[in-house]
Coordinates of C-alpha atoms and ligand atoms in Angstrom, one line a residue:
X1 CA -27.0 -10.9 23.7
X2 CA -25.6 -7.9 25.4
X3 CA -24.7 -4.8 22.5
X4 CA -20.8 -4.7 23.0
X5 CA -21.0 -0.8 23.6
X6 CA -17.2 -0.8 24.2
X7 CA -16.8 -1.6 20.9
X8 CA -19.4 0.1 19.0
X9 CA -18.1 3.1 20.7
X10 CA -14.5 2.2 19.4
X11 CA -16.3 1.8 15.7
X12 CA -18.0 6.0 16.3
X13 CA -15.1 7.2 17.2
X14 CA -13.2 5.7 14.0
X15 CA -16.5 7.2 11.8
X16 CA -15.2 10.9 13.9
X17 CA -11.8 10.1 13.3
X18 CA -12.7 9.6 8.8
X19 CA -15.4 12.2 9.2
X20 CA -12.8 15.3 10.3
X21 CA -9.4 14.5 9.0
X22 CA -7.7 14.8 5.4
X23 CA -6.8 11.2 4.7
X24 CA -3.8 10.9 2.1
X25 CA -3.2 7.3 2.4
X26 CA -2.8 6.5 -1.1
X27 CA -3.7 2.2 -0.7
X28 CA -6.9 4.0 0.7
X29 CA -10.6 5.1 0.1
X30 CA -14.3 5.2 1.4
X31 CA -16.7 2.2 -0.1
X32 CA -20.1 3.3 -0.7
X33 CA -22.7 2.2 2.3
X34 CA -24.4 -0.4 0.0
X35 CA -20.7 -1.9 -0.1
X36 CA -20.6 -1.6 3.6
X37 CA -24.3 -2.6 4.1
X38 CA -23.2 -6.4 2.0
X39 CA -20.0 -7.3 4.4
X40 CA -22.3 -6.7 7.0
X41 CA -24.9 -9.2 6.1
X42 CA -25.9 -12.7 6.8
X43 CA -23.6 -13.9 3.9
X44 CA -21.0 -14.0 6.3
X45 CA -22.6 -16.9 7.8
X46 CA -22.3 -19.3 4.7
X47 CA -18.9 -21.7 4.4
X48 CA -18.9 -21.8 0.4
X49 CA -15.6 -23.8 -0.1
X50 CA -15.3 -24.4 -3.9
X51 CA -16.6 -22.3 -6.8
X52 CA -20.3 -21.5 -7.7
X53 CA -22.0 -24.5 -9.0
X54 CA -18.6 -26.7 -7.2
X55 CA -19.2 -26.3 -4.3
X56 CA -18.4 -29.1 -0.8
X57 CA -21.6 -27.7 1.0
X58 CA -25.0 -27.9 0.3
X59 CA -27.3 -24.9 0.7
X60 CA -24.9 -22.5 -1.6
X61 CA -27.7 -21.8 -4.6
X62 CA -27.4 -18.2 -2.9
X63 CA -23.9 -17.6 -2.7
X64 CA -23.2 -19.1 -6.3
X65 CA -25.5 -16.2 -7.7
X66 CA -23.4 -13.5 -5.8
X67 CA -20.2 -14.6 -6.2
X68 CA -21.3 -15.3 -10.1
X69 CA -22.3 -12.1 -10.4
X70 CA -18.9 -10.4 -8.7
X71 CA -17.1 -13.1 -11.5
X72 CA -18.8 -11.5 -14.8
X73 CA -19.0 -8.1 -13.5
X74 CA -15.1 -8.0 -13.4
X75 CA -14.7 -9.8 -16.5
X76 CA -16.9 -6.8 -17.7
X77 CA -14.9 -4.0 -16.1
X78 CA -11.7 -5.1 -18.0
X79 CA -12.7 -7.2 -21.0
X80 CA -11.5 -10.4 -19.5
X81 CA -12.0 -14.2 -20.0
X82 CA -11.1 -15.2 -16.2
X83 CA -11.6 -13.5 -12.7
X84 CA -11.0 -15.1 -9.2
X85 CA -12.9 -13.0 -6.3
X86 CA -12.0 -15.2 -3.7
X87 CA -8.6 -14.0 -2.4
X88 CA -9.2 -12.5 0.8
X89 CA -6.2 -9.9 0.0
X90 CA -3.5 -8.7 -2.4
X91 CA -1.3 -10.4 -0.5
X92 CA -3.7 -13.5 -0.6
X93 CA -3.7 -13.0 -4.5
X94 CA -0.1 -12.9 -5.0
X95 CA 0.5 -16.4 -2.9
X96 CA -1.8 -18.0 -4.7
X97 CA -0.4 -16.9 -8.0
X98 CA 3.3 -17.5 -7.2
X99 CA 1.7 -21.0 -5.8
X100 CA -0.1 -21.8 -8.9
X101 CA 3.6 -20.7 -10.8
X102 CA 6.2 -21.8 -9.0
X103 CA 7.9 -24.8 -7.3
X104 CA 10.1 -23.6 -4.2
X105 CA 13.2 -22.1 -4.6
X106 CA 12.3 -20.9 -8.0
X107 CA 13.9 -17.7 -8.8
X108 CA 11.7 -14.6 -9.2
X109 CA 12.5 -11.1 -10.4
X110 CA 10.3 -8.1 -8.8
X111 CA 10.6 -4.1 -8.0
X112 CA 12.7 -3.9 -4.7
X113 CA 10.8 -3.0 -1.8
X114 CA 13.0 0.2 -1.3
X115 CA 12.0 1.4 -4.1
X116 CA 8.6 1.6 -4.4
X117 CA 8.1 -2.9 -4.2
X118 CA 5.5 -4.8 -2.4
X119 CA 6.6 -7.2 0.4
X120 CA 5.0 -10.4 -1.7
X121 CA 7.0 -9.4 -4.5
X122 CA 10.2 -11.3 -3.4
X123 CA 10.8 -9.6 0.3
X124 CA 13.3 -11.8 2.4
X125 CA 11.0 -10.9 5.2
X126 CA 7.7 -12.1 3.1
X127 CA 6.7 -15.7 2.1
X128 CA 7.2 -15.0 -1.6
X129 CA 11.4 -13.9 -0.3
X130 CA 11.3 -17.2 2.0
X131 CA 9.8 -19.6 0.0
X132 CA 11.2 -18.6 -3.8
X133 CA 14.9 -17.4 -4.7
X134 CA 13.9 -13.2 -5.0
X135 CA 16.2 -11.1 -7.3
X136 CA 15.5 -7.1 -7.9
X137 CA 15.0 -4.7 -10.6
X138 CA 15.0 -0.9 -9.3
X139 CA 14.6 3.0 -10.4
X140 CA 17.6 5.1 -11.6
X141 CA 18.8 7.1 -9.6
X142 CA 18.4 10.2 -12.0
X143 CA 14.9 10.2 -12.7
X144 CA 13.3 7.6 -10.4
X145 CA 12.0 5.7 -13.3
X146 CA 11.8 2.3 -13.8
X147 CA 14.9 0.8 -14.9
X148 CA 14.2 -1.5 -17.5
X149 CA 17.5 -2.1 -18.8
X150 CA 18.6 -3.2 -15.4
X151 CA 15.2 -5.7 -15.2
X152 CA 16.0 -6.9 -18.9
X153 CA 19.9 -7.6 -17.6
X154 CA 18.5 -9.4 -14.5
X155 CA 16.3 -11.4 -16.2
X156 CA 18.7 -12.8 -19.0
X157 CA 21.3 -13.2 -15.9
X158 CA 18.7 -15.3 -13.5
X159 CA 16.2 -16.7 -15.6
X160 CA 13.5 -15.8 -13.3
X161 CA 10.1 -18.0 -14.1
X162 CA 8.0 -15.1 -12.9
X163 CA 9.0 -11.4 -13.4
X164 CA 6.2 -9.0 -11.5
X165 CA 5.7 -5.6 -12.0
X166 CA 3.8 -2.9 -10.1
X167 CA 4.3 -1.4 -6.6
X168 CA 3.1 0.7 -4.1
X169 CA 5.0 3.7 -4.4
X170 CA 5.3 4.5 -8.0
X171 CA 3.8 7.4 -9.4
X172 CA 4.2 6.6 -12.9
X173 CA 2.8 4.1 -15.6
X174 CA 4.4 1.1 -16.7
X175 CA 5.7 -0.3 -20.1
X176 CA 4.5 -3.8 -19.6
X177 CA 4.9 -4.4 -23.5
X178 CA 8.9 -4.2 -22.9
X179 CA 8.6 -6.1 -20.4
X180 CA 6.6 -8.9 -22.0
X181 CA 9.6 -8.6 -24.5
X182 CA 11.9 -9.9 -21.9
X183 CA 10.0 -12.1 -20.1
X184 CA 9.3 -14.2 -23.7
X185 CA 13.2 -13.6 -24.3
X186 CA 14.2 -15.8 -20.8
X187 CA 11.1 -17.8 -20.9
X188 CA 9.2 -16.3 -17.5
X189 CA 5.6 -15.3 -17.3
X190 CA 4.0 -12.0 -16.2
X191 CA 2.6 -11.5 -13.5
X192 CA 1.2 -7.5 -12.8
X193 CA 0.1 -6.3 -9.5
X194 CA -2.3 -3.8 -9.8
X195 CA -3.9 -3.2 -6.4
X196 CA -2.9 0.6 -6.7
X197 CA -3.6 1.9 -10.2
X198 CA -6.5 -0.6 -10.9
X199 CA -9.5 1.7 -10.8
X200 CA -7.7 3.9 -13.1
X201 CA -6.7 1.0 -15.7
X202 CA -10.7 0.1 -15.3
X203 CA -11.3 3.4 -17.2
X204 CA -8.7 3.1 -19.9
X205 CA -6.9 6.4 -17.9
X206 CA -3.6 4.5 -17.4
X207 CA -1.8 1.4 -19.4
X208 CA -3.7 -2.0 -19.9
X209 CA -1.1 -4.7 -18.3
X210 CA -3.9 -7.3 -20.4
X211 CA -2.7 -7.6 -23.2
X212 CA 0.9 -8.2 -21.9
X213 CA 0.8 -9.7 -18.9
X214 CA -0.1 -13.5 -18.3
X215 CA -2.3 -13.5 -14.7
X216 CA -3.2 -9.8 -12.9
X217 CA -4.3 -9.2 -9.8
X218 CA -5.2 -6.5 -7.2
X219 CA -6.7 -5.4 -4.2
X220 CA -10.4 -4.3 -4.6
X221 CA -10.4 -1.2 -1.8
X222 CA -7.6 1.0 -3.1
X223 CA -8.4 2.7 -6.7
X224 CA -11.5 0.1 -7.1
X225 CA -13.3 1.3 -4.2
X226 CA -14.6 -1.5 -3.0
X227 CA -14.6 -4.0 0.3
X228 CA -11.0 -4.6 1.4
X229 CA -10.2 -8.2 -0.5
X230 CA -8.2 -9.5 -3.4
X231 CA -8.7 -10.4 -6.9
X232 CA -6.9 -12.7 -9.6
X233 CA -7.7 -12.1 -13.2
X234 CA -5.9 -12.7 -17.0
X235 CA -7.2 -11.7 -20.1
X236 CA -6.8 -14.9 -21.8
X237 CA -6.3 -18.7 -20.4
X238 CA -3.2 -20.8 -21.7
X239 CA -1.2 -23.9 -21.1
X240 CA 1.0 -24.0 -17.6
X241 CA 4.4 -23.6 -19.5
X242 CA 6.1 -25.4 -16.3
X243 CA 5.4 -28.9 -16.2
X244 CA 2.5 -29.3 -13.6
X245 CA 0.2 -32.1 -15.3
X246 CA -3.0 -33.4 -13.6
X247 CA -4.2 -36.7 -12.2
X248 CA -4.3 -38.3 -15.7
X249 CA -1.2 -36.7 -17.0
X250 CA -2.9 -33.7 -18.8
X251 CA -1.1 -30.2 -19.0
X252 CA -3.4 -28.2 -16.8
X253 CA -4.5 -25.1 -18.0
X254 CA -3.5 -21.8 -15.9
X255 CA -7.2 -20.9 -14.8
X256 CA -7.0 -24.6 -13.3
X257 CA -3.8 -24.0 -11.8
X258 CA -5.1 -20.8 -10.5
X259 CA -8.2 -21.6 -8.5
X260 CA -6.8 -24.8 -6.8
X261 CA -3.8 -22.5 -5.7
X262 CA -6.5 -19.8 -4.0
X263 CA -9.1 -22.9 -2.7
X264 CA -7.7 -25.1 -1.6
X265 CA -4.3 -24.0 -2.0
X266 CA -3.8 -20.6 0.4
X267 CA -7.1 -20.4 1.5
X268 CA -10.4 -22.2 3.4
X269 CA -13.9 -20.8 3.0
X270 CA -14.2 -17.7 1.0
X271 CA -16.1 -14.9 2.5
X272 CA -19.2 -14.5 0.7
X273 CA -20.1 -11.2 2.1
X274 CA -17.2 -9.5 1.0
X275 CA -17.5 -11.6 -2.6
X276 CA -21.0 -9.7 -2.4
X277 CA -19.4 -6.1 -1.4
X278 CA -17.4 -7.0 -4.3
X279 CA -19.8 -7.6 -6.4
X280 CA -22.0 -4.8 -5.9
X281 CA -18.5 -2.4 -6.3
X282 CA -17.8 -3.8 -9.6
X283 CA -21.2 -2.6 -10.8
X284 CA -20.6 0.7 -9.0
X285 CA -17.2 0.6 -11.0
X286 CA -19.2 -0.1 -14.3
X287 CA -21.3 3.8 -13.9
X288 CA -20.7 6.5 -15.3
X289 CA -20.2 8.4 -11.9
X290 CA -16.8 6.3 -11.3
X291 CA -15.4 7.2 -14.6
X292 CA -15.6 10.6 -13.5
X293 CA -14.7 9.7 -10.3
X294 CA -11.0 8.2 -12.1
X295 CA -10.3 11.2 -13.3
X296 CA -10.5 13.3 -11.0
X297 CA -8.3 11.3 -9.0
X298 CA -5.6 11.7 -11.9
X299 CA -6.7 15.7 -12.0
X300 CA -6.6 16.0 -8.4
X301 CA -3.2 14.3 -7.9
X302 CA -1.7 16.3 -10.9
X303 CA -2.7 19.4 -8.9
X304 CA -1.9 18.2 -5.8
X305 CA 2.0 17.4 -7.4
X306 CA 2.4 21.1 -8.8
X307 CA 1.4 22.3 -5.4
X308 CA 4.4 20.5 -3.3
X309 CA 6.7 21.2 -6.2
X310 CA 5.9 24.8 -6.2
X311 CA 6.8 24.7 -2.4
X312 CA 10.1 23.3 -3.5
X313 CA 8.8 19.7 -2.2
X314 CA 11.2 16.6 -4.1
X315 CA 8.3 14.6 -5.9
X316 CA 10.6 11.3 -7.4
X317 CA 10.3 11.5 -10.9
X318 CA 9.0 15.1 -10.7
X319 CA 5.3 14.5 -10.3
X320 CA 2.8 11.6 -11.1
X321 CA 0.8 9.9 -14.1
X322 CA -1.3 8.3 -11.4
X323 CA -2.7 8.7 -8.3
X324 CA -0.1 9.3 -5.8
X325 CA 3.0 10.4 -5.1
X326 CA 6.3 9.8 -3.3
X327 CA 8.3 12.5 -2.0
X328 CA 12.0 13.2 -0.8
X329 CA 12.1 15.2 2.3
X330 CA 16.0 15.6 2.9
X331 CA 15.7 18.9 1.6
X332 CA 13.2 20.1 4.2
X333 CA 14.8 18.4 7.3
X334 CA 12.9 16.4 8.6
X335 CA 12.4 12.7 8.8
X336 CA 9.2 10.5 7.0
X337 CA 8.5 9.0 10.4
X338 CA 8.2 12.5 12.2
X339 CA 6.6 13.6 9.6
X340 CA 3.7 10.8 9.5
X341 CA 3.8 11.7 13.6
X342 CA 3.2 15.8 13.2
X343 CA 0.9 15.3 10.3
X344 CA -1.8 12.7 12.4
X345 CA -1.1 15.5 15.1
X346 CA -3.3 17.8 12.7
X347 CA -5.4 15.6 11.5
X348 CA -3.8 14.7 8.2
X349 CA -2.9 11.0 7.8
X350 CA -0.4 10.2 5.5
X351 CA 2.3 7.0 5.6
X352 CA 6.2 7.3 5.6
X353 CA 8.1 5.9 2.6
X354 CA 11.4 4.9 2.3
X355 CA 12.6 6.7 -1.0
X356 CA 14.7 5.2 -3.8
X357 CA 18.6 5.3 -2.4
X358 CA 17.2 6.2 1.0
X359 CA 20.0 6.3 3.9
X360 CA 17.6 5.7 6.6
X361 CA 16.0 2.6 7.4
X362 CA 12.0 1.5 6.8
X363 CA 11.1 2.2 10.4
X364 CA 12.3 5.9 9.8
X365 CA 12.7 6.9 6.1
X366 CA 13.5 10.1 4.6
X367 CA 9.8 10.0 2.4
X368 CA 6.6 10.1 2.7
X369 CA 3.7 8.9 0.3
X370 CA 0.5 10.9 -0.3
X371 CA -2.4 10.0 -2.1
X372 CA -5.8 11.6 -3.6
X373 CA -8.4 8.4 -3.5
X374 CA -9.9 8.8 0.0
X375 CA -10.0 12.5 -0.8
X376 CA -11.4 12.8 -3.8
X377 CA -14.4 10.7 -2.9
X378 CA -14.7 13.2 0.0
X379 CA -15.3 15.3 -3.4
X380 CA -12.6 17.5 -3.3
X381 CA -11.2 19.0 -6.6
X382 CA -8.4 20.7 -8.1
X383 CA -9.3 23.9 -6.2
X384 CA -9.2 22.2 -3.1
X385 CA -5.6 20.4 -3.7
X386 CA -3.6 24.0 -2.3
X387 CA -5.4 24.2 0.7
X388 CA -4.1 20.4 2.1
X389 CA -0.9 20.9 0.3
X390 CA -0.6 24.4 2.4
X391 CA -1.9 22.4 5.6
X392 CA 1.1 19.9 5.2
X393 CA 3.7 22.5 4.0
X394 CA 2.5 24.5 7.4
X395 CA 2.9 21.6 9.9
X396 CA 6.1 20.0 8.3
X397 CA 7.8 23.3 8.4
X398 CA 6.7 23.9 12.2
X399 CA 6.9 20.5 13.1
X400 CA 8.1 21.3 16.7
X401 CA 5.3 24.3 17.4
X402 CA 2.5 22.5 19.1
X403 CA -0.1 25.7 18.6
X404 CA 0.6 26.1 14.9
X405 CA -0.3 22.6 14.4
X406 CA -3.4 22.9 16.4
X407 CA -4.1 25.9 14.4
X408 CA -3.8 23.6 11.2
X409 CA -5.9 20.7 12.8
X410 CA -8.7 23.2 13.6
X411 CA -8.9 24.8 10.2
X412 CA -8.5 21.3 8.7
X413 CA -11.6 20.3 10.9
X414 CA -13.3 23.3 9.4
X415 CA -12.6 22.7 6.3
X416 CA -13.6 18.8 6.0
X417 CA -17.3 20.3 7.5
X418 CA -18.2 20.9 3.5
X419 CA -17.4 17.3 2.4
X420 CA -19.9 15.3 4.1
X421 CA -18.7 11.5 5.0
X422 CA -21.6 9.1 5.5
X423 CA -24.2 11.7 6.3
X424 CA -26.7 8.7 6.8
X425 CA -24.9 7.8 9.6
X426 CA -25.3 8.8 12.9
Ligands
DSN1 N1 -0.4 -1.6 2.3 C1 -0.5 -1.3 0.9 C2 -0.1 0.1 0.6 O1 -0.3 0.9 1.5 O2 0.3 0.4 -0.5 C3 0.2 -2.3 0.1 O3 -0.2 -3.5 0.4

């Protein structure tokens, strides 16, 4: 066969592309090349449908040993009794669990999308909006926290069966003990979303949502590091409080409910060469050299937030307990989208955001979300969080001046020089 240079030229310039810029997306991050090595390997040629040792294809011995091993090695990571590594995304996860849960039109209660939500958490636009009856807790408008009295008065006014918590741009932790409190109070279960925080709750460096929440799940590349993929987990397995009995008129049990709802439920084969990626990031997850790795992510974005605020930069909620941040640019004039626009202009890739109470619309927004990750496995440190916040501050504030911005890019391609990207690669 013919070596498809057109795209393996496509796949160099993307390595150029990560290699010079400073990436602040916060959902993302650089796997190691072992990870990368594993999604490119002949596990990809398996079908696996079922679960190790269950499966409907014979030659799986393999497969059940990998995707065994990605199973007990994120039980490991979080002290947990059950672990699904088949979803092939958050989004994937959160179906699957809202599936296992729900019956349509059920009513659910999550963080609006405006302020800081995830589409599968009840967007009209989003299966989990179409499919199930959504209703919305938010922020305050004071201090951008979490409103919990307004998610406690929801949930005693709509008797959601699942309230879910987490989001995508939230900068601070999460009380999921209250809101455990109400969820017993109205009869829902818990379901947390993790995806961004996860690698920091792996390290005990931000609240457990185990101990409070019924089913958990996440994305594996954002905090975790690893392939792009999705995971279900729950510390403990219990009786589906809903009804749903099985063929011989036995209460199934949630971890039942759970895999049926991701195979065959949602989702055909699973890929085993990302289950194996995954694998061999959980036990990268499990060193030493990642819990150093979490907190200088929370160091880094601590610095990073003093920086913007000390350029008179709106952080909501004044700066971050994690590893990101969402800021208000009304004060500086200029828009989230042109502000994602100039920044890739230099080099710096960031993602507009709408903001809470935002009077522009998602395709514009007056935010923009940054994120440490991607940069700190680059190995940057505090030291190094002034120089990007100064090459942001610089291009936002001149976003019309074509040669200061190239001036930026330049230094910024410069600078990236002393943190090396895949140095093995050509
Ligand atoms: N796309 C992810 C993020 O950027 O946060 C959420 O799914």
């Amino acid at each position: 066969m013919q070596r498809d240079t057109l795209i393996f030229d496509l796949i160099n310039k993307e390595l150029e592309r990560q290699r010079h810029g400073i990436e602040l997306i916060a959902s993302e991050n650089f796997t190691s090349l072992q990870v990368m090595e594993a999604m490119g390997s002949v596990m990809t040629n398996k079908y696996a449908e079922g679960y190790p040792g269950k499966r409907y294809y014979g030659g799986c011995e393999i497969v059940d040993q990998s995707e065994q091993l990605a199973i007990d090695r994120l039980k490991q990571i979080f002290n947990i009794n059950y672990a699904n590594v088949q979803p092939h995304s958050g989004a994937q996860a959160n179906a699957a669990v809202l599936l296992a849960i729900l019956q349509p039109g059920d009513p659910i209660l999550g963080l609006d999308l405006s302020m800081g939500g995830h589409l599968t958490h009840g967007s009209p636009v989003n299966f989990s909006g179409k499919l199930y009856q959504p209703h919305f807790y938010g922020v305050k408008k004071e201090d951008g926290l979490i409103d919990y009295d307004m998610l406690e008065t929801k949930a005693k006014e709509i008797k959601p069966k699942v309230i879910i918590v987490g989001a995508s741009a939230y900068s601070r932790d999460w009380e999921y003990e209250r809101i455990r409190k109400v969820a017993d109070d109205v009869g829902a279960l818990v379901m947390a979303d993790i995806a961004h925080p996860a690698g920091l709750i792996a390290k005990g460096l931000l609240n457990s949502p185990f101990d409070h929440c019924h089913i958990v799940t996440s994305t594996t590349h954002k905090t975790l590091r690893g392939p792009r993929g999705g995971i279900i987990m729950m510390k403990s397995d219990f009786e589906n409080p809903f009804g749903q009995k099985d063929p011989k008129g036995n209460v199934r049990m949630m971890s039942n409910l759970l895999d049926l709802a991701v195979f065959p439920g949602t989702q055909g084969g699973p890929l085993e060469h990302i289950i194996a990626a995954k694998a061999i990031s959980f036990g990268e997850i499990l060193s030493d050299e990642f819990t150093n790795y979490a907190k200088q992510v929370i160091s880094n974005a601590q610095a990073m937030a003093a920086a913007f605020v000390e350029k008179n930069y709106q952080i909501i909620s004044g700066g971050t307990d994690n590893h990101l941040m969402l800021i208000d640019l009304r004060n500086k004039n200029i828009s989230g989208k042109k502000a994602e626009q100039v920044l890739v202009k230099a080099d710096i890739t960031a993602n507009k955001n709408m903001v809470p109470f935002d009077d522009k619309s998602a395709f514009v927004t007056s935010g923009v979300r940054f994120g440490v990750p991607a940069i700190t496995t680059r190995g940057m440190k505090e030291e190094n969080m002034r120089f990007v916040v100064d090459s942001v501050d610089k291009v936002l504030s001149n976003a019309d001046d074509e040669k200061i911005i190239m001036n930026v890019k330049n230094d910024i391609n410069a600078f990236m020089k002393q943190f090396p990207l895949y140095p093995e690669l050509r």
